[in-house]
CSV table of C-alpha atoms in Angstrom, one decimal:
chain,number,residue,atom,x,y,z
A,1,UNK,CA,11.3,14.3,-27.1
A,2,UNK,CA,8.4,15.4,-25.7
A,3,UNK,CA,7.9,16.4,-22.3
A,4,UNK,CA,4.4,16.8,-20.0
A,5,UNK,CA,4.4,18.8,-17.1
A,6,UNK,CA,2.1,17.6,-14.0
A,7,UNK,CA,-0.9,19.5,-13.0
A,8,UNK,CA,-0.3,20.0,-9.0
A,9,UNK,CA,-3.0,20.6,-6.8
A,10,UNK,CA,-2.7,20.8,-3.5
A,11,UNK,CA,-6.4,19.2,-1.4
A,12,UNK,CA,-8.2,20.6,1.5
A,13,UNK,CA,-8.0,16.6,2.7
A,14,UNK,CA,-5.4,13.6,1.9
A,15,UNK,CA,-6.5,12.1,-1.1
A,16,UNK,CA,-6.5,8.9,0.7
A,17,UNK,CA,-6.9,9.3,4.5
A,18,UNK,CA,-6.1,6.6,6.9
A,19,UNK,CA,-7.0,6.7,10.3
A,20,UNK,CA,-7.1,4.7,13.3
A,21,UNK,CA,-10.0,4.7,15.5
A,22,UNK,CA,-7.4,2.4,18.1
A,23,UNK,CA,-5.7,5.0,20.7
A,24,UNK,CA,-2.7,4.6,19.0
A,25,UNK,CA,-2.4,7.0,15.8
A,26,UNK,CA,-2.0,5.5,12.4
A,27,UNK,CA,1.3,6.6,12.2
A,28,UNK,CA,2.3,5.5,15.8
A,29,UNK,CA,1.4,2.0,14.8
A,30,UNK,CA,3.5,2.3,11.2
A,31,UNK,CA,6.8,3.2,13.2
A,32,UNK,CA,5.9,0.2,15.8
A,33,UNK,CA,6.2,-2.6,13.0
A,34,UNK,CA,9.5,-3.7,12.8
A,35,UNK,CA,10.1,-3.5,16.6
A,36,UNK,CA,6.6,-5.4,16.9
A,37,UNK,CA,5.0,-7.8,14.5
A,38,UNK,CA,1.1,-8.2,14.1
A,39,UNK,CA,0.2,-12.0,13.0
A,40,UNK,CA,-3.0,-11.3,11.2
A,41,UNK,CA,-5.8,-14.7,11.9
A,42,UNK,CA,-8.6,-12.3,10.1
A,43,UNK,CA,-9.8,-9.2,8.1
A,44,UNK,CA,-13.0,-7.5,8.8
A,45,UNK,CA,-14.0,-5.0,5.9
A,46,UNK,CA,-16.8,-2.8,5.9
A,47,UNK,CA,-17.4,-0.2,3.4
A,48,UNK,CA,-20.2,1.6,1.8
A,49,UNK,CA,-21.2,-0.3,-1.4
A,50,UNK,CA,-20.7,-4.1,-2.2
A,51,UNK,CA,-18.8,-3.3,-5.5
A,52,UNK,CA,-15.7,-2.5,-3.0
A,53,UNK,CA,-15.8,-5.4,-1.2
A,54,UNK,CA,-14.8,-7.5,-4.4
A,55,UNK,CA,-11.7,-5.2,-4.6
A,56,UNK,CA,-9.0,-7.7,-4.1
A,57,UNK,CA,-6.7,-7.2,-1.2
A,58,UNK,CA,-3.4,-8.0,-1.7
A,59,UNK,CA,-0.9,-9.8,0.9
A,60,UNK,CA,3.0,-9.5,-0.3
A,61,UNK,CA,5.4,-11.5,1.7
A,62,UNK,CA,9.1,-12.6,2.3
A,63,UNK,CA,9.6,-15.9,3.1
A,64,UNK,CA,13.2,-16.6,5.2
A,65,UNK,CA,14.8,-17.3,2.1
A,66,UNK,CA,14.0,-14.0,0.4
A,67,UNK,CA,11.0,-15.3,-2.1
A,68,UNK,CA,8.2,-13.2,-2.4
A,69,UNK,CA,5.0,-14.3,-2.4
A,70,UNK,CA,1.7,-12.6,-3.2
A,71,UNK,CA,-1.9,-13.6,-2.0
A,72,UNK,CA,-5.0,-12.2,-3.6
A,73,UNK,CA,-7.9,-12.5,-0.8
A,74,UNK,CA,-10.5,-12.9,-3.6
A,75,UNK,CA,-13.6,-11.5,-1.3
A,76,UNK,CA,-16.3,-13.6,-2.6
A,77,UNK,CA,-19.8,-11.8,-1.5
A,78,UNK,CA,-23.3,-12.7,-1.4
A,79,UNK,CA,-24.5,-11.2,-3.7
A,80,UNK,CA,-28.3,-10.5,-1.6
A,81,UNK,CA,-26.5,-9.8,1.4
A,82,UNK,CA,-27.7,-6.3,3.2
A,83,UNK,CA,-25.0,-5.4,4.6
A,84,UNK,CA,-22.0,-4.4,2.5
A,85,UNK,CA,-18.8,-6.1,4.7
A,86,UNK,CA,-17.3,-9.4,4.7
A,87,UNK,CA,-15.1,-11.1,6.8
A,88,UNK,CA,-12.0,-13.3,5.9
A,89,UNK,CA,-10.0,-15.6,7.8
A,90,UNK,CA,-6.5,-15.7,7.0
A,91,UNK,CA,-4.7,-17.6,9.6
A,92,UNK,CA,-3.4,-20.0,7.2
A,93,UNK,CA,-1.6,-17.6,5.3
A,94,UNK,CA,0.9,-17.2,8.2
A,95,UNK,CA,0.5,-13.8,7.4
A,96,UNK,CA,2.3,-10.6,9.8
A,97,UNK,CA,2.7,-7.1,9.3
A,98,UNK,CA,6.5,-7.2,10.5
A,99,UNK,CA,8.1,-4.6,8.1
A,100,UNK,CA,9.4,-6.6,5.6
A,101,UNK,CA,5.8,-7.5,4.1
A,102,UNK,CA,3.7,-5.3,2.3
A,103,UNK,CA,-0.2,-5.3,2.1
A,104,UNK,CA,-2.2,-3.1,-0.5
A,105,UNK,CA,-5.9,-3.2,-1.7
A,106,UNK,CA,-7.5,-0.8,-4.2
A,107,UNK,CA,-10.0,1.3,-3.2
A,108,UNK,CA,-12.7,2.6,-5.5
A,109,UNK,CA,-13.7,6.4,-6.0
A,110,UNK,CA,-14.9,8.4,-3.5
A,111,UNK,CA,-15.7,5.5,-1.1
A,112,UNK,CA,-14.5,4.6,2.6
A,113,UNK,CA,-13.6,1.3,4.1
A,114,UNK,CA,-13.1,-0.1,7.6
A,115,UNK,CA,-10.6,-2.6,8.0
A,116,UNK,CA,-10.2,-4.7,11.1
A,117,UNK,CA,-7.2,-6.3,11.3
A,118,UNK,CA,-7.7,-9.4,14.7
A,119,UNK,CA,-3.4,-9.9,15.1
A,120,UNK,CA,-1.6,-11.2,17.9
A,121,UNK,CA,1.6,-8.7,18.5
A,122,UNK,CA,4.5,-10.1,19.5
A,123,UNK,CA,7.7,-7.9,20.4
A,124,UNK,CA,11.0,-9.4,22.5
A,125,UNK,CA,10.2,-7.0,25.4
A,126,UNK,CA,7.2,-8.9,26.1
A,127,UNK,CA,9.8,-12.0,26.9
A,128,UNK,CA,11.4,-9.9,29.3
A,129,UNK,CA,9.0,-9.8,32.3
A,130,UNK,CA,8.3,-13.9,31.8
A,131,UNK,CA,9.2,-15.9,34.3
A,132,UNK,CA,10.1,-18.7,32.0
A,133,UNK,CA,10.5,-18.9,27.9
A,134,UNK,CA,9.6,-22.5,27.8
A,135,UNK,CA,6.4,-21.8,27.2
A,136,UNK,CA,6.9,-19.5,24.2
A,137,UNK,CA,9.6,-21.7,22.8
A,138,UNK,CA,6.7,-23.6,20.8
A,139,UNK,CA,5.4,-20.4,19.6
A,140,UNK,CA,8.4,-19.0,18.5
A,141,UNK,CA,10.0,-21.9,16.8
A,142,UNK,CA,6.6,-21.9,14.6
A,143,UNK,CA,7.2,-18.2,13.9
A,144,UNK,CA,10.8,-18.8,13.1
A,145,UNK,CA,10.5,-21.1,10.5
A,146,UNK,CA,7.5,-19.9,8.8
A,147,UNK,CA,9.1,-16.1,8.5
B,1,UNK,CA,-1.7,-5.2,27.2
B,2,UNK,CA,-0.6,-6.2,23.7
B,3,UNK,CA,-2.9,-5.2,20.9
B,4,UNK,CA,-5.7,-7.4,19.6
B,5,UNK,CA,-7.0,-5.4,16.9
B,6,UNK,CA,-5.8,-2.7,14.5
B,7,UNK,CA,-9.0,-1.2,13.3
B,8,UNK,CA,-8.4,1.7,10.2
B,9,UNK,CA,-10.7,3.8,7.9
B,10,UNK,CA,-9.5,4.6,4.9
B,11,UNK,CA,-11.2,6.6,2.3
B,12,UNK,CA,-10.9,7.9,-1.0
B,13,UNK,CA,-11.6,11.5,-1.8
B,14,UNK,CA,-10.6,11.3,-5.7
B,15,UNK,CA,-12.9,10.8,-8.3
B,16,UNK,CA,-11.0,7.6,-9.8
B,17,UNK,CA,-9.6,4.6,-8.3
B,18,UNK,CA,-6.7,4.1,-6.4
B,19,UNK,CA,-4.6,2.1,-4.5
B,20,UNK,CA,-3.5,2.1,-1.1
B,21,UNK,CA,-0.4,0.2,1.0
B,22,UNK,CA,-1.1,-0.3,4.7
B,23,UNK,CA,1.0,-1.3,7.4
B,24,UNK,CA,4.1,-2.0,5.9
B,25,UNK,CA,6.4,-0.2,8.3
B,26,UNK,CA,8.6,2.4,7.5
B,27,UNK,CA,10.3,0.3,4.8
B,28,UNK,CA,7.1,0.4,2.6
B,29,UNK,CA,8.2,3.2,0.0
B,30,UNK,CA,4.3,3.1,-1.1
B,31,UNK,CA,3.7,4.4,2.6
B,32,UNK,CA,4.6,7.9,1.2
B,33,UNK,CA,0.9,8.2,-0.5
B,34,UNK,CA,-1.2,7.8,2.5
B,35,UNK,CA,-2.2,11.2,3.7
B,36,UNK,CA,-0.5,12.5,1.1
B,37,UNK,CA,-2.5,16.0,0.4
B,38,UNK,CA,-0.3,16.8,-2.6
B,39,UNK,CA,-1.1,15.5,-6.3
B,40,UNK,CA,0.2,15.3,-9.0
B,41,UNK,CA,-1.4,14.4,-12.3
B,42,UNK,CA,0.3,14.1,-15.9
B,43,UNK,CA,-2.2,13.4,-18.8
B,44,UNK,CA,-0.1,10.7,-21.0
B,45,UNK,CA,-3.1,10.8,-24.0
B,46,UNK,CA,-0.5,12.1,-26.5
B,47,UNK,CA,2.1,9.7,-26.0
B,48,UNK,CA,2.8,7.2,-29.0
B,49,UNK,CA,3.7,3.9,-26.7
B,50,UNK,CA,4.2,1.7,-29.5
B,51,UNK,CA,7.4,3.9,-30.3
B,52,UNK,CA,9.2,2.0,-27.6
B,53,UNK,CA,11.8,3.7,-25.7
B,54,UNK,CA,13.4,5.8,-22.2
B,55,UNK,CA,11.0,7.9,-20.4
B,56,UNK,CA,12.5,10.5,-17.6
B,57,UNK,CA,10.7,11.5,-14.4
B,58,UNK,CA,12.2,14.4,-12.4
B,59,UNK,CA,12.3,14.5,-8.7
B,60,UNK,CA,13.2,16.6,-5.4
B,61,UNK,CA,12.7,16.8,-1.9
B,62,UNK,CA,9.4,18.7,-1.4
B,63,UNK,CA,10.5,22.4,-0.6
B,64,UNK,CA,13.8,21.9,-1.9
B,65,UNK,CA,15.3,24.4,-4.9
B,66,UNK,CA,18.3,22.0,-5.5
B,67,UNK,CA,17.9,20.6,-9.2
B,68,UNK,CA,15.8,18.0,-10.1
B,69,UNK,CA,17.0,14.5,-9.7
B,70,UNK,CA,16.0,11.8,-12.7
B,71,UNK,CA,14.4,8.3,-12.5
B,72,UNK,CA,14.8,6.8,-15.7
B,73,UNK,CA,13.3,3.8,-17.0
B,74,UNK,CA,12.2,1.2,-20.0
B,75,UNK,CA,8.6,1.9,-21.5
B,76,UNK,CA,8.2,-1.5,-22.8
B,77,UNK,CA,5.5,-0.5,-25.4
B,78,UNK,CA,2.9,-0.1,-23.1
B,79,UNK,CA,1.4,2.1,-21.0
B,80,UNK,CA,1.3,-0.3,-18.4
B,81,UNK,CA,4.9,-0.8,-18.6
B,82,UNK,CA,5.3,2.4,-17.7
B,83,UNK,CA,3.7,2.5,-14.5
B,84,UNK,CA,5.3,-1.3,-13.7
B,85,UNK,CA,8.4,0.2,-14.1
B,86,UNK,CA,7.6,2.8,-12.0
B,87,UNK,CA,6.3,1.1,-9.4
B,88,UNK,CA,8.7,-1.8,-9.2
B,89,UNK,CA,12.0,0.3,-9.8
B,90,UNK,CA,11.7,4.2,-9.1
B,91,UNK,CA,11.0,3.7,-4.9
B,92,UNK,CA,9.1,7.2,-5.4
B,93,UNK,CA,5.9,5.8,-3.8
B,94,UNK,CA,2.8,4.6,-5.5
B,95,UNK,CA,2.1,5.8,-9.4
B,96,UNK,CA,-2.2,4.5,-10.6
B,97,UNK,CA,-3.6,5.4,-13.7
B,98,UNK,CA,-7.4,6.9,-14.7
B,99,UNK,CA,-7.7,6.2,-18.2
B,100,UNK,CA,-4.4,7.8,-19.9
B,101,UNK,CA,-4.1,10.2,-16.7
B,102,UNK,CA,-1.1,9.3,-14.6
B,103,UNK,CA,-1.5,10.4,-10.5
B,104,UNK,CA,0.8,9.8,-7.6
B,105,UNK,CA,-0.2,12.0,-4.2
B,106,UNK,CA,3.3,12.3,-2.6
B,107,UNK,CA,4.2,15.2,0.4
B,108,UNK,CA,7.5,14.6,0.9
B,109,UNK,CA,8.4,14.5,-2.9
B,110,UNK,CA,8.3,17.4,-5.3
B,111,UNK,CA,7.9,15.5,-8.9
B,112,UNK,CA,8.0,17.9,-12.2
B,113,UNK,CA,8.0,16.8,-16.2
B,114,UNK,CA,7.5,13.1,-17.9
B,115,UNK,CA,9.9,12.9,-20.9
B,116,UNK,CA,9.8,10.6,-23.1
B,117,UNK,CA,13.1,9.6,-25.5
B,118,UNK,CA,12.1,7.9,-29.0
């Protein structure tokens, strides 16, 4: 039975950092899914080198009866373009970062990337101060059956 | 004024490539990597997959001196079965691979040995 024992080292820096350049912290915006929900219409990547841009990002989501389904955003690039950033439209997915979905991309070595994620939030304590719900009803009766 | 636009950088410091989950919530058990300073890297080179069987990964709370705790799961012949089963089934965040080297960067878990049960 053999048995290998990790080599631990302990970095001067994360060995992936995320930040958020918004004013709210990445981490303040991680505990605020759940209570809100971001519906992503696009993705704006910019990075370093064109190589990461066709780094697929994945979108993971529950539907309302518990199926999971996966989208790779295949980032198709021009392949004379300058400018190493692409941006993709996703509002057909139906896609929201409400805590039960899960969104991952690889990242290649010792690169950075800027995501910009255009999402309506949505949270019931933006109902409250409304003088009337009729016209959210439409919205919300979309958002209910799709999620 | 409800947010418009979530705008992140992430970066890579590693030498290899890796993956990253983002904005999941606090439910996303991959959400334990990100800014993660602590890694941990187990070279796998001298591991005979083929010989199919249990492999054992101990595990603690970071800091803690209680005894290890054990995740144990199916090889399925392959290094890559590994690292499925670990992803899909061990909830102890996000496990890539650089050739045979195995990393996972984890702060708030202290892992220790890979055994392996032919």
């Amino acid at each position: 039975m053999p048995d290998v024992v990790p080599v631990v080292t302990v970095l001067t820096s994360p060995a992936v950092s995320v930040t958020s350049i918004n004013n709210l912290t990445y981490n303040q915006i991680q505990q605020s899914i759940g209570s809100y929900s971001y519906l992503l219409n696009s993705i704006y990547e910019y990075t370093e080198q064109t190589s990461q841009l066709l780094e697929s990002i994945v979108l993971k989501k529950y539907n309302v009866k518990g199926d999971k389904l996966i989208y790779n955003l295949e980032m198709a690039v021009d392949p004379y373009q300058q400018i190493a950033s692409i941006h993709q439209d996703t509002i057909g997915l139906d896609y929201a970062f409400d805590g039960n979905n899960n969104f991952y991309f690889y990242l290649e070595p010792n690169t950075y990337a800027q995501l910009q994620f255009d999402v309506v939030e949505i949270a019931p304590i933006m109902l409250l101060n409304k003088r009337c719900l009729f016209e959210e009803v439409e919205f919300l009766e979309d958002y209910l059956v799709t999620f | 004024m409800p947010t418009e636009q979530i705008v992140l950088n992430v970066t890579n410091t590693q030498p290899y490539r890796t993956v990253v989950s983002l904005l999941g919530g606090l439910g996303d058990y991959y959400n334990q990597n990100t800014n993660a300073s602590t890694l941990y890297a187990w070279n796998l080179s001298t591991i005979n997959f083929a010989l199919n069987g249990n492999f054992v990964l101990e595990y603690r709370p970071a800091g803690s001196v209680a005894p290890y705790s054990v995740f144990r799961g199916v090889m399925y012949y392959s290094f890559a079965g590994i690292l499925s089963t670990l992803n899909r089934y061990s909830f102890l965040g996000f496990f890539w691979h650089d050739g045979f080297n195995v990393y996972s960067a984890n702060d708030t878990l202290q892992f220790n040995q890979f055994g392996f049960d032919f």
